mmCIF file of C-alpha atoms in Angstrom:
data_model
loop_
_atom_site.group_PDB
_atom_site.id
_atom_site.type_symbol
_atom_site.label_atom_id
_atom_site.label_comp_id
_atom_site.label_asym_id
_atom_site.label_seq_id
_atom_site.Cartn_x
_atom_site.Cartn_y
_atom_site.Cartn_z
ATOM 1 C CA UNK A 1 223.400 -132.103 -194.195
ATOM 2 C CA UNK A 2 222.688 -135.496 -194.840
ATOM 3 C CA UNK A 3 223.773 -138.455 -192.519
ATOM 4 C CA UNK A 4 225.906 -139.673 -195.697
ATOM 5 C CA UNK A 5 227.418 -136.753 -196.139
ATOM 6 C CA UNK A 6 228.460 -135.822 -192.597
ATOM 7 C CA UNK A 7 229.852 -139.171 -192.480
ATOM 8 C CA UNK A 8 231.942 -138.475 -195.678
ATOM 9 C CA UNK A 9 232.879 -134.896 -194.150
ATOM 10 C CA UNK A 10 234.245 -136.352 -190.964
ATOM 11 C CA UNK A 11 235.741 -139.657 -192.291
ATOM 12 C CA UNK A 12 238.056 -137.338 -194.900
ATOM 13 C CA UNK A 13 238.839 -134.724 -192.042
ATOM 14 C CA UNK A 14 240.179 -137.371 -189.820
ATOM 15 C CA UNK A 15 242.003 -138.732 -192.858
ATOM 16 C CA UNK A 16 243.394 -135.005 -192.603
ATOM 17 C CA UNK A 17 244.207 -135.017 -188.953
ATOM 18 C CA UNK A 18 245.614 -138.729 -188.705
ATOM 19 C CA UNK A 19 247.374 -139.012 -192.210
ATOM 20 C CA UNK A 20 245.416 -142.312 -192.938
ATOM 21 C CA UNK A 21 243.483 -142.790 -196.072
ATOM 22 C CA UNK A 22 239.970 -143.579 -196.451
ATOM 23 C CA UNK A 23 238.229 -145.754 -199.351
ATOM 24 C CA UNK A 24 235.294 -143.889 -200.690
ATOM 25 C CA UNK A 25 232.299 -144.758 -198.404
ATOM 26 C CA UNK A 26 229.223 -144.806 -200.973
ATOM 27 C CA UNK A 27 228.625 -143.704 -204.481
ATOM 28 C CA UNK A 28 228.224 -140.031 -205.190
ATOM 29 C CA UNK A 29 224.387 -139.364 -206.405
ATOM 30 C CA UNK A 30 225.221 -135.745 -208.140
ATOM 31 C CA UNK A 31 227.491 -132.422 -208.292
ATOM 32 C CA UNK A 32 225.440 -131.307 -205.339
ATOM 33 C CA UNK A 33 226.627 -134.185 -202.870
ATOM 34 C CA UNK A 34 230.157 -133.473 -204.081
ATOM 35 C CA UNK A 35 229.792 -129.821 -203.158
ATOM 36 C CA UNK A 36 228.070 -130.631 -200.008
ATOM 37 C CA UNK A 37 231.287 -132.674 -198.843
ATOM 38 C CA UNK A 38 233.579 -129.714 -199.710
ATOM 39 C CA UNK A 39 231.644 -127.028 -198.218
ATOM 40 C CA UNK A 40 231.459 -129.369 -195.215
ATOM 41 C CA UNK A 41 235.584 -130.108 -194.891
ATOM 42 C CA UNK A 42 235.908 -126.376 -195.774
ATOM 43 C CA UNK A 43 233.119 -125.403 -193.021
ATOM 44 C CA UNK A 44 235.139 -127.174 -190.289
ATOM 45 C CA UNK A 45 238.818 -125.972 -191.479
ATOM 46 C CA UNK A 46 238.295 -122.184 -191.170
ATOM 47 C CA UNK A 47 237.646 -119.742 -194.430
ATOM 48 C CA UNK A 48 238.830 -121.073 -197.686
ATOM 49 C CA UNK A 49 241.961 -119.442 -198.984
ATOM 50 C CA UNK A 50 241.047 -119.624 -202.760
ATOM 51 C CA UNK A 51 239.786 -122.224 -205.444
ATOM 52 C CA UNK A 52 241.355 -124.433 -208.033
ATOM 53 C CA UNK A 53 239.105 -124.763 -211.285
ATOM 54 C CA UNK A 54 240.225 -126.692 -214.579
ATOM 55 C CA UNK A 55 238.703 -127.634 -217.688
ATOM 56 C CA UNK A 56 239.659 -130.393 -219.970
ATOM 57 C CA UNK A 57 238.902 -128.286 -223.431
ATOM 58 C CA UNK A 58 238.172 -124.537 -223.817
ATOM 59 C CA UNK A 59 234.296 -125.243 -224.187
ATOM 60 C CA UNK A 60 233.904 -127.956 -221.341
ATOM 61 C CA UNK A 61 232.449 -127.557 -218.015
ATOM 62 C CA UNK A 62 234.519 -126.742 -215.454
ATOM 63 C CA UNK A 63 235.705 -128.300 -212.094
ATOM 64 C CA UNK A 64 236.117 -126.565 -209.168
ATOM 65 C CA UNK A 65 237.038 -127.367 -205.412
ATOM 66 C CA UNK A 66 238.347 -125.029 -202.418
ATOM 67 C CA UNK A 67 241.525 -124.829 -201.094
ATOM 68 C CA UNK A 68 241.499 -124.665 -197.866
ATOM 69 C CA UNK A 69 242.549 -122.487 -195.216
ATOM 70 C CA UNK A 70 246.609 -122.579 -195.198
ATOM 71 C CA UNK A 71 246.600 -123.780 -198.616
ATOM 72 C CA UNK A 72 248.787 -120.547 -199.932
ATOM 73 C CA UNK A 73 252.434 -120.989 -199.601
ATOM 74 C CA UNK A 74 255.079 -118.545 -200.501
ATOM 75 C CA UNK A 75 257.787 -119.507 -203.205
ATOM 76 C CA UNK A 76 260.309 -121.111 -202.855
ATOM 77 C CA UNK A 77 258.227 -123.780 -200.232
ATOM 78 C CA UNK A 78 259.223 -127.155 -198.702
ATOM 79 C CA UNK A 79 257.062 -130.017 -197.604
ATOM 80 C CA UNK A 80 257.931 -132.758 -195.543
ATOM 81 C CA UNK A 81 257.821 -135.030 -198.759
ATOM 82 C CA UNK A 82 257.616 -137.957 -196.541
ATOM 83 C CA UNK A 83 254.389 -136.981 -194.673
ATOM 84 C CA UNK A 84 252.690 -137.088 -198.170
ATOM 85 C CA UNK A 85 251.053 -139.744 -199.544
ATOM 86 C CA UNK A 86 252.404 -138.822 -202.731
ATOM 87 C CA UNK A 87 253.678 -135.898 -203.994
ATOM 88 C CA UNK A 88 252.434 -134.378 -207.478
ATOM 89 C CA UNK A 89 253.385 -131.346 -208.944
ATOM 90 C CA UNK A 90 251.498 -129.527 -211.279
ATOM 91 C CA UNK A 91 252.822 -125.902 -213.391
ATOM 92 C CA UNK A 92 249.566 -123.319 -213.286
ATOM 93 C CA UNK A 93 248.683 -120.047 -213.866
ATOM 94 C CA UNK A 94 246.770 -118.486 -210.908
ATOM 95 C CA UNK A 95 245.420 -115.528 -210.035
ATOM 96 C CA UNK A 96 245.061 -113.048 -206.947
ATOM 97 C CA UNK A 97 241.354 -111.671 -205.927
ATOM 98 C CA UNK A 98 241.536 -108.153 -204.333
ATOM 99 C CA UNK A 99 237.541 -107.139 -204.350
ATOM 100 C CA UNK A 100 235.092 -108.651 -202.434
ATOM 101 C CA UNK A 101 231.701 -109.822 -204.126
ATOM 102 C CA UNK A 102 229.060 -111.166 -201.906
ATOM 103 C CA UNK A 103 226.998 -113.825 -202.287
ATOM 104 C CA UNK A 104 224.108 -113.834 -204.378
ATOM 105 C CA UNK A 105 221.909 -115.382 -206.977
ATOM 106 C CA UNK A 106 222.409 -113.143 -209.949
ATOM 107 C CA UNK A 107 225.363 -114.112 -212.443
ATOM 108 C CA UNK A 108 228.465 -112.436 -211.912
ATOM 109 C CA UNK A 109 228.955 -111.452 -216.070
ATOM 110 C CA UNK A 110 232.819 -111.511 -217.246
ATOM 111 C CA UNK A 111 233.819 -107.730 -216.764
ATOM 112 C CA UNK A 112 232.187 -107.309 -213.240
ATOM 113 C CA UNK A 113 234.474 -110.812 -212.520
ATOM 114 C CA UNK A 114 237.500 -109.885 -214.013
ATOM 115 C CA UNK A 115 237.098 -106.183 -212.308
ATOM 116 C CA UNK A 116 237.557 -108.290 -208.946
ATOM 117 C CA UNK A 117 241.009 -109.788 -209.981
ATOM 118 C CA UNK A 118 244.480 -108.450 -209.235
ATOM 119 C CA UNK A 119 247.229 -109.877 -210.276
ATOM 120 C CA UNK A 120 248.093 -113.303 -211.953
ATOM 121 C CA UNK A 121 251.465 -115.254 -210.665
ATOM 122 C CA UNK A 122 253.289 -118.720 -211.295
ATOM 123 C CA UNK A 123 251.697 -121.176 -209.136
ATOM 124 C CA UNK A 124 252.801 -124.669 -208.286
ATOM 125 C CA UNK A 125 249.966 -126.947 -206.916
ATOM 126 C CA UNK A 126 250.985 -129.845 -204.958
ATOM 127 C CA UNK A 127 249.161 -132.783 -205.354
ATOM 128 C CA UNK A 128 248.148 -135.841 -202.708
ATOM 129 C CA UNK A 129 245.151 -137.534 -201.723
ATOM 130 C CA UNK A 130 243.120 -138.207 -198.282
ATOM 131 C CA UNK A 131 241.687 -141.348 -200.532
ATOM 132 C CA UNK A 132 242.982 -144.820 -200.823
ATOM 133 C CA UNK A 133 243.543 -146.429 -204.135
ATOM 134 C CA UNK A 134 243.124 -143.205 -205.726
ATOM 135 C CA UNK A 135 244.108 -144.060 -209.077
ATOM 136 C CA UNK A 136 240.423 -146.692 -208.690
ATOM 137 C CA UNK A 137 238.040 -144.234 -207.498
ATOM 138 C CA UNK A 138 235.479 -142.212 -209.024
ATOM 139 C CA UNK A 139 236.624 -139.123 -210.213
ATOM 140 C CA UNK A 140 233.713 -137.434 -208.391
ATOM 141 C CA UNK A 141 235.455 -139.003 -205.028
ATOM 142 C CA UNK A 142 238.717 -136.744 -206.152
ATOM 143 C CA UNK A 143 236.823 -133.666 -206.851
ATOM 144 C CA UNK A 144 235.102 -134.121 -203.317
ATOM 145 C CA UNK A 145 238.339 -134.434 -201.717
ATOM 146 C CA UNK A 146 239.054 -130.879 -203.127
ATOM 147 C CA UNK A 147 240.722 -132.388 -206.444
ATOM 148 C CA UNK A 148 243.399 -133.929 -204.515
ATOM 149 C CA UNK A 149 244.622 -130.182 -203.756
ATOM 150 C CA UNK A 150 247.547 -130.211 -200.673
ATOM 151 C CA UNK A 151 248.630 -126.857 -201.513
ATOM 152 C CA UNK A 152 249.310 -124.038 -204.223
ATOM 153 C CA UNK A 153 253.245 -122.186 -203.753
ATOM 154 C CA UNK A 154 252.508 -118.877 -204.979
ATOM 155 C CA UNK A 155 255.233 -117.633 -207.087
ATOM 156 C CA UNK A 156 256.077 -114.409 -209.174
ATOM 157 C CA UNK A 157 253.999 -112.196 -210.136
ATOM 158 C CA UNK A 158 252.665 -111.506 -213.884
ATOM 159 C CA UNK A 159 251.179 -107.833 -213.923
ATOM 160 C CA UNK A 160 250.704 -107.942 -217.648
ATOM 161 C CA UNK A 161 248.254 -111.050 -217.587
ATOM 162 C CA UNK A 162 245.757 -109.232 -219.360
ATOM 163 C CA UNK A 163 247.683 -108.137 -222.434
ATOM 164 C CA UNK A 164 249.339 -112.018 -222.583
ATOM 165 C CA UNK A 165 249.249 -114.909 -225.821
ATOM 166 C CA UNK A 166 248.306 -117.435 -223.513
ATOM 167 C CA UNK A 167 248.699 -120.226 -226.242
ATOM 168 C CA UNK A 168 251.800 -119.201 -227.235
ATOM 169 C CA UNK A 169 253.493 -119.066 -223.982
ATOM 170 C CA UNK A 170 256.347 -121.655 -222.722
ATOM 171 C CA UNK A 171 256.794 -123.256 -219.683
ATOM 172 C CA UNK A 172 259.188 -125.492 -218.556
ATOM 173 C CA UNK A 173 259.111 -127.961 -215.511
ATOM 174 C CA UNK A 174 262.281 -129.011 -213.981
ATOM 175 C CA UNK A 175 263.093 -131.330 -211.331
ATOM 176 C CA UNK A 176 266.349 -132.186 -209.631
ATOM 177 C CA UNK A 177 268.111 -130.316 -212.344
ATOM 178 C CA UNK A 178 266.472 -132.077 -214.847
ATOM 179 C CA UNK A 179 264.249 -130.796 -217.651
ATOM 180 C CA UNK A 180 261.070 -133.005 -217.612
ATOM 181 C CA UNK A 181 258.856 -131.058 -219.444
ATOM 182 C CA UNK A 182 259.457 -127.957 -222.161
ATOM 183 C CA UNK A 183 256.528 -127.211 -224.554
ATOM 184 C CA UNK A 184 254.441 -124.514 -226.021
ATOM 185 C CA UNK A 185 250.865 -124.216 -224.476
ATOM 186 C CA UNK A 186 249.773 -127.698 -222.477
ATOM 187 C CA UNK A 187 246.732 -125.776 -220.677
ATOM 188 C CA UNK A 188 243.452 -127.819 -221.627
ATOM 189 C CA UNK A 189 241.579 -124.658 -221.373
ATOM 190 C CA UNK A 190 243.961 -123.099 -223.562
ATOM 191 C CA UNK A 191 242.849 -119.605 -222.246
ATOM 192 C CA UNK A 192 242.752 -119.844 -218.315
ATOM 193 C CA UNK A 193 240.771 -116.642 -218.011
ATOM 194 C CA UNK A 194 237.475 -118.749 -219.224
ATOM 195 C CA UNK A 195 237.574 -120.891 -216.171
ATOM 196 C CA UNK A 196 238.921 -118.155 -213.893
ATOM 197 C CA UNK A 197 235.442 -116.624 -214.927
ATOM 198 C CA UNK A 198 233.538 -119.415 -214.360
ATOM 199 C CA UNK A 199 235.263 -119.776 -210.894
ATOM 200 C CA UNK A 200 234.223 -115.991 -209.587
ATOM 201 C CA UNK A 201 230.343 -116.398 -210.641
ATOM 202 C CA UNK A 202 230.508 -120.274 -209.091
ATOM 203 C CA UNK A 203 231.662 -119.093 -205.965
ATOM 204 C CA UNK A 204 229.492 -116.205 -205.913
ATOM 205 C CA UNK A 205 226.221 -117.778 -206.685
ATOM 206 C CA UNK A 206 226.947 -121.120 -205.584
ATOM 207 C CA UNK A 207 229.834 -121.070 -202.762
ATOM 208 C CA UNK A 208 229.270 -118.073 -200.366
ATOM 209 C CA UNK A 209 230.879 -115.158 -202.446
ATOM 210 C CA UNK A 210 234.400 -114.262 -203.325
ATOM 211 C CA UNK A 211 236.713 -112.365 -200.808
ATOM 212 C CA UNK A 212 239.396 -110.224 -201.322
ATOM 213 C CA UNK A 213 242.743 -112.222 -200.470
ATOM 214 C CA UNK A 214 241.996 -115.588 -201.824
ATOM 215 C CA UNK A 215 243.532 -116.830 -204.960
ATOM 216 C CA UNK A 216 242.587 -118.942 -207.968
ATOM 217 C CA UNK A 217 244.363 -121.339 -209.839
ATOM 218 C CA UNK A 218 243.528 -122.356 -213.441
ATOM 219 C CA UNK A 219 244.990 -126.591 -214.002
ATOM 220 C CA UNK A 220 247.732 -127.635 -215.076
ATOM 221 C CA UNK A 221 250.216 -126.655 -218.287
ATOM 222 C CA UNK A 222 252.305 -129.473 -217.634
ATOM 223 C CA UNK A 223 250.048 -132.160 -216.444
ATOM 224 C CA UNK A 224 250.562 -134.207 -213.249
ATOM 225 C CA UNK A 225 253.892 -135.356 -212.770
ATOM 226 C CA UNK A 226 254.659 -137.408 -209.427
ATOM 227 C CA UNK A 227 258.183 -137.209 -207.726
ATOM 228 C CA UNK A 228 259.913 -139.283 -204.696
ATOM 229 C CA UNK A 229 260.827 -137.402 -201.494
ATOM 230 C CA UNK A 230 263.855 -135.077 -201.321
ATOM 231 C CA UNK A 231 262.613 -133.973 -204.820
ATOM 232 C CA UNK A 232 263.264 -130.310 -205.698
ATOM 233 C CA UNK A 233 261.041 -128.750 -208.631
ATOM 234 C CA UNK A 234 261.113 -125.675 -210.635
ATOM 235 C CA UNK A 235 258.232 -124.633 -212.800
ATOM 236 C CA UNK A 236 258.708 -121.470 -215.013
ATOM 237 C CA UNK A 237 257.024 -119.594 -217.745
ATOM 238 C CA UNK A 238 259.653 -117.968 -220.434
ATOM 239 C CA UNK A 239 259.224 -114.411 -219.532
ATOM 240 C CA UNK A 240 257.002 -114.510 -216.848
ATOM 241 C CA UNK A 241 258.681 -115.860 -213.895
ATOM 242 C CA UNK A 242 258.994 -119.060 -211.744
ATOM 243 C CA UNK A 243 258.079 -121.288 -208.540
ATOM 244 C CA UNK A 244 259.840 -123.915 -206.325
ATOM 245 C CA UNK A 245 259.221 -125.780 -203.794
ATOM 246 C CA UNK A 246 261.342 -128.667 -202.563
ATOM 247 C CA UNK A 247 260.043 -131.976 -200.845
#
């Protein structure tokens, strides 16, 4: 590891410990530095509990980043909204990993990937940042501070995710009572089993492997939304089930 990079590693885990934010410390050559960093917060915080992974369109190139040990929270959760930075909420599908596949350099092909999920379930993945004016940085900054992940609230299950018209579904985001957002579709990916996909081979040729236990969320169906503390929000998919977590 580099001398940048272990710098960038330690200067975002203290940011963890302390609950101080840290501006950016140097520009961000490639992907490969930006993995570095992750593997390196990840490396120091214990085994990763899953991965987060969107795309912007159903052909782009996905982005993924750990979440870290801890990250999986039961339904319905509360945070000490306070404690946070800020506090974004973001509506997902996700999806439960119950096979192992080591590590390796060959490409994990679609059926051998989807063969290693279980499965899918509402998720709710709360939002904040270890970096200071946030909203200014590089985007590869956010995706090295694990996409600004705090935590994903795992919510009901969906057993029939395979069989599902995932651009016709609706979900609906409520907070405090009210409805804030109620739409057909909203997932950039459109179909989240494309990146979910992408995620399994990524981690196995490029992360370590894939265990059994960790989960993966797919972005956002109802964007990012940001709420005060002593918020309460509801995320649902007609049919399918909800999550909640209150701040």
């Amino acid at each position: 590891m580099s001398p940048d990079i272990s710098n960038a590693v330690q200067a975002l885990l203290e940011a963890r410990r302390s609950g101080r934010q840290v501006a950016p410390p140097f520009a961000l050559r490639d992907r490969a530095a930006v993995f570095a960093i992750q593997d390196g917060v990840a490396a120091a915080t214990g085994p990763v509990a899953g991965w987060k992974v969107g795309a912007r369109t159903p052909t782009a190139e996905p982005n993924p980043a750990p979440l870290l040990k801890g990250a999986l929270v039961p339904s319905p959760a509360r945070f000490d909204g306070r404690a946070m930075h800020m506090i974004g909420v973001e509506v997902e599908i996700s999806f439960h990993i119950v096979r192992d596949i080591a590590a390796r350099s060959a490409p994990v092909e679609r059926e051998e990937a989807l063969a290693a999920v279980g499965d899918a379930f509402v998720g709710m993945e709360i939002v904040d940042t270890r970096l200071a004016d946030f909203k200014n940085a590089d985007p590869e900054w956010l995706l090295a501070d694990n996409q600004m992940n705090h935590a994903l609230v795992v919510g009901d299950a969906i057993s029939n995710w395979r069989t599902l018209d995932w651009p016709a579904l609706r979900v609906k985001l409520v907070v405090d009572g009210k409805t804030i957002v109620e739409q057909r579709g909203g997932l950039g990916a459109v179909d989240p089993v494309r990146p979910l996909a992408w995620m399994i081979d990524h981690a196995v040729r490029h992360r370590g492997g894939l265990r059994a236990g960790q989960a993966i969320t797919t972005g956002s169906w109802t964007g990012l939304r940001y709420f005060p503390p002593g918020s309460h929000a509801r995320g649902e998919f007609a049919g399918l089930g909800a999550v909640e977590a209150s701040f």
